[in-house]
mmCIF file with all atom_site columns, C-alpha atoms in Angstrom:
data_model
loop_
_atom_site.group_PDB
_atom_site.id
_atom_site.type_symbol
_atom_site.label_atom_id
_atom_site.label_alt_id
_atom_site.label_comp_id
_atom_site.label_asym_id
_atom_site.label_entity_id
_atom_site.label_seq_id
_atom_site.pdbx_PDB_ins_code
_atom_site.Cartn_x
_atom_site.Cartn_y
_atom_site.Cartn_z
_atom_site.occupancy
_atom_site.B_iso_or_equiv
_atom_site.pdbx_formal_charge
_atom_site.auth_seq_id
_atom_site.auth_comp_id
_atom_site.auth_asym_id
_atom_site.auth_atom_id
_atom_site.pdbx_PDB_model_num
ATOM 1  C CA . MET A 1 1  ? -41.686 20.451 58.069 1.00 93.00 ? 195 MET A CA 1
ATOM 2  C CA . LEU A 1 2  ? -43.749 19.626 54.995 1.00 97.00 ? 196 LEU A CA 1
ATOM 3  C CA . ASN A 1 3  ? -44.670 16.153 53.800 1.00 97.00 ? 197 ASN A CA 1
ATOM 4  C CA . LEU A 1 4  ? -44.083 16.300 50.032 1.00 98.00 ? 198 LEU A CA 1
ATOM 5  C CA . ARG A 1 5  ? -45.297 13.766 47.472 1.00 98.00 ? 199 ARG A CA 1
ATOM 6  C CA . ILE A 1 6  ? -44.546 14.282 43.770 1.00 98.00 ? 200 ILE A CA 1
ATOM 7  C CA . VAL A 1 7  ? -46.210 11.799 41.412 1.00 98.00 ? 201 VAL A CA 1
ATOM 8  C CA . SER A 1 8  ? -46.306 11.476 37.645 1.00 95.00 ? 202 SER A CA 1
ATOM 9  C CA . PRO A 1 9  ? -48.104 8.923  35.459 1.00 92.00 ? 203 PRO A CA 1
ATOM 10 C CA . GLU A 1 10 ? -44.841 6.944  35.253 1.00 90.00 ? 204 GLU A CA 1
ATOM 11 C CA . LYS A 1 11 ? -43.624 6.923  38.869 1.00 93.00 ? 205 LYS A CA 1
ATOM 12 C CA . VAL A 1 12 ? -43.453 8.527  42.286 1.00 95.00 ? 206 VAL A CA 1
ATOM 13 C CA . ALA A 1 13 ? -40.696 11.113 41.788 1.00 95.00 ? 207 ALA A CA 1
ATOM 14 C CA . TYR A 1 14 ? -40.366 11.979 45.505 1.00 96.00 ? 208 TYR A CA 1
ATOM 15 C CA . ASN A 1 15 ? -42.091 11.081 48.746 1.00 97.00 ? 209 ASN A CA 1
ATOM 16 C CA . GLY A 1 16 ? -40.659 12.529 51.944 1.00 97.00 ? 210 GLY A CA 1
ATOM 17 C CA . GLU A 1 17 ? -40.070 15.614 54.037 1.00 97.00 ? 211 GLU A CA 1
ATOM 18 C CA . ALA A 1 18 ? -39.214 19.051 52.670 1.00 97.00 ? 212 ALA A CA 1
ATOM 19 C CA . GLU A 1 19 ? -38.476 22.424 54.243 1.00 97.00 ? 213 GLU A CA 1
ATOM 20 C CA . SER A 1 20 ? -39.869 24.387 51.273 1.00 97.00 ? 214 SER A CA 1
ATOM 21 C CA . VAL A 1 21 ? -41.315 23.811 47.809 1.00 98.00 ? 215 VAL A CA 1
ATOM 22 C CA . LYS A 1 22 ? -41.352 26.282 44.900 1.00 98.00 ? 216 LYS A CA 1
ATOM 23 C CA . VAL A 1 23 ? -43.753 25.572 42.029 1.00 98.00 ? 217 VAL A CA 1
ATOM 24 C CA . PRO A 1 24 ? -44.498 27.232 38.657 1.00 98.00 ? 218 PRO A CA 1
ATOM 25 C CA . GLY A 1 25 ? -48.134 28.302 39.086 1.00 96.00 ? 219 GLY A CA 1
ATOM 26 C CA . ILE A 1 26 ? -50.059 29.474 36.022 1.00 94.00 ? 220 ILE A CA 1
ATOM 27 C CA . LEU A 1 27 ? -50.124 33.026 37.432 1.00 93.00 ? 221 LEU A CA 1
ATOM 28 C CA . GLY A 1 28 ? -46.463 32.902 38.452 1.00 95.00 ? 222 GLY A CA 1
ATOM 29 C CA . SER A 1 29 ? -44.251 30.793 40.657 1.00 96.00 ? 223 SER A CA 1
ATOM 30 C CA . PHE A 1 30 ? -44.870 30.631 44.393 1.00 97.00 ? 224 PHE A CA 1
ATOM 31 C CA . GLU A 1 31 ? -43.226 29.067 47.410 1.00 97.00 ? 225 GLU A CA 1
ATOM 32 C CA . ILE A 1 32 ? -44.866 26.771 49.941 1.00 97.00 ? 226 ILE A CA 1
ATOM 33 C CA . LEU A 1 33 ? -43.550 26.833 53.494 1.00 96.00 ? 227 LEU A CA 1
ATOM 34 C CA . ASN A 1 34 ? -44.620 25.202 56.757 1.00 95.00 ? 228 ASN A CA 1
ATOM 35 C CA . ASN A 1 35 ? -48.235 26.036 57.770 1.00 95.00 ? 229 ASN A CA 1
ATOM 36 C CA . HIS A 1 36 ? -49.133 27.376 54.303 1.00 94.00 ? 230 HIS A CA 1
ATOM 37 C CA . ALA A 1 37 ? -52.811 28.131 53.733 1.00 94.00 ? 231 ALA A CA 1
ATOM 38 C CA . PRO A 1 38 ? -54.777 25.381 51.951 1.00 96.00 ? 232 PRO A CA 1
ATOM 39 C CA . ILE A 1 39 ? -54.623 25.772 48.170 1.00 95.00 ? 233 ILE A CA 1
ATOM 40 C CA . ILE A 1 40 ? -55.194 23.913 44.930 1.00 96.00 ? 234 ILE A CA 1
ATOM 41 C CA . SER A 1 41 ? -53.479 25.351 41.855 1.00 96.00 ? 235 SER A CA 1
ATOM 42 C CA . ALA A 1 42 ? -52.717 24.412 38.267 1.00 98.00 ? 236 ALA A CA 1
ATOM 43 C CA . LEU A 1 43 ? -49.054 24.358 37.298 1.00 98.00 ? 237 LEU A CA 1
ATOM 44 C CA . GLN A 1 44 ? -47.449 25.374 34.015 1.00 98.00 ? 238 GLN A CA 1
ATOM 45 C CA . LYS A 1 45 ? -44.262 24.168 32.349 1.00 98.00 ? 239 LYS A CA 1
ATOM 46 C CA . GLY A 1 46 ? -41.276 25.005 34.525 1.00 97.00 ? 240 GLY A CA 1
ATOM 47 C CA . VAL A 1 47 ? -39.171 23.815 37.433 1.00 97.00 ? 241 VAL A CA 1
ATOM 48 C CA . VAL A 1 48 ? -40.296 22.447 40.787 1.00 98.00 ? 242 VAL A CA 1
ATOM 49 C CA . GLU A 1 49 ? -37.671 23.156 43.454 1.00 98.00 ? 243 GLU A CA 1
ATOM 50 C CA . TYR A 1 50 ? -37.665 21.638 46.909 1.00 98.00 ? 244 TYR A CA 1
ATOM 51 C CA . VAL A 1 51 ? -35.267 21.704 49.832 1.00 97.00 ? 245 VAL A CA 1
ATOM 52 C CA . ASN A 1 52 ? -34.842 18.765 52.199 1.00 96.00 ? 246 ASN A CA 1
ATOM 53 C CA . SER A 1 53 ? -32.151 17.555 54.589 1.00 94.00 ? 247 SER A CA 1
ATOM 54 C CA . GLU A 1 54 ? -30.027 16.429 51.618 1.00 94.00 ? 248 GLU A CA 1
ATOM 55 C CA . GLY A 1 55 ? -30.065 19.860 49.937 1.00 96.00 ? 249 GLY A CA 1
ATOM 56 C CA . ARG A 1 56 ? -31.826 21.601 47.059 1.00 97.00 ? 250 ARG A CA 1
ATOM 57 C CA . HIS A 1 57 ? -33.451 19.543 44.276 1.00 97.00 ? 251 HIS A CA 1
ATOM 58 C CA . GLN A 1 58 ? -35.026 20.481 40.932 1.00 97.00 ? 252 GLN A CA 1
ATOM 59 C CA . LEU A 1 59 ? -37.516 18.685 38.721 1.00 96.00 ? 253 LEU A CA 1
ATOM 60 C CA . ASP A 1 60 ? -38.510 19.884 35.216 1.00 97.00 ? 254 ASP A CA 1
ATOM 61 C CA . ILE A 1 61 ? -42.236 19.532 34.558 1.00 97.00 ? 255 ILE A CA 1
ATOM 62 C CA . ASN A 1 62 ? -44.615 20.100 31.644 1.00 96.00 ? 256 ASN A CA 1
ATOM 63 C CA . GLY A 1 63 ? -47.492 21.075 33.940 1.00 96.00 ? 257 GLY A CA 1
ATOM 64 C CA . GLY A 1 64 ? -49.821 19.578 36.502 1.00 97.00 ? 258 GLY A CA 1
ATOM 65 C CA . PHE A 1 65 ? -51.523 20.411 39.786 1.00 98.00 ? 259 PHE A CA 1
ATOM 66 C CA . VAL A 1 66 ? -50.554 21.079 43.403 1.00 98.00 ? 260 VAL A CA 1
ATOM 67 C CA . GLU A 1 67 ? -52.654 20.682 46.539 1.00 98.00 ? 261 GLU A CA 1
ATOM 68 C CA . VAL A 1 68 ? -51.586 21.953 49.965 1.00 97.00 ? 262 VAL A CA 1
ATOM 69 C CA . LYS A 1 69 ? -53.489 20.976 53.102 1.00 97.00 ? 263 LYS A CA 1
ATOM 70 C CA . LYS A 1 70 ? -52.218 20.771 56.713 1.00 96.00 ? 264 LYS A CA 1
ATOM 71 C CA . ASN A 1 71 ? -48.516 20.643 55.708 1.00 96.00 ? 265 ASN A CA 1
ATOM 72 C CA . GLN A 1 72 ? -49.246 17.897 53.150 1.00 98.00 ? 266 GLN A CA 1
ATOM 73 C CA . VAL A 1 73 ? -48.078 18.987 49.679 1.00 98.00 ? 267 VAL A CA 1
ATOM 74 C CA . SER A 1 74 ? -49.198 16.783 46.780 1.00 98.00 ? 268 SER A CA 1
ATOM 75 C CA . LEU A 1 75 ? -48.029 17.390 43.216 1.00 98.00 ? 269 LEU A CA 1
ATOM 76 C CA . CYS A 1 76 ? -49.439 15.508 40.241 1.00 98.00 ? 270 CYS A CA 1
ATOM 77 C CA . VAL A 1 77 ? -47.168 16.472 37.349 1.00 97.00 ? 271 VAL A CA 1
ATOM 78 C CA . GLU A 1 78 ? -45.946 15.469 33.921 1.00 96.00 ? 272 GLU A CA 1
ATOM 79 C CA . VAL A 1 79 ? -42.175 15.115 34.195 1.00 92.00 ? 273 VAL A CA 1
ATOM 80 C CA . ILE A 1 80 ? -40.057 16.169 31.201 1.00 86.00 ? 274 ILE A CA 1
#
């Protein structure tokens, strides 16, 4: 299970567990699963999708950054 935190300048959009996270990287979208390799990547305008125990969720963003390290996924994004 991943620990996902999505923050924007206005608020914390989500802070909790997730089974998977799909983000719009600048070289194309990619999915983050449990035990993903460490990565830092810029994000472009698009949709962040994550799946948790309550189902599938989507968040429209204008861009930002993602960092993955030891099943901790941190997104700093500008929400549309």
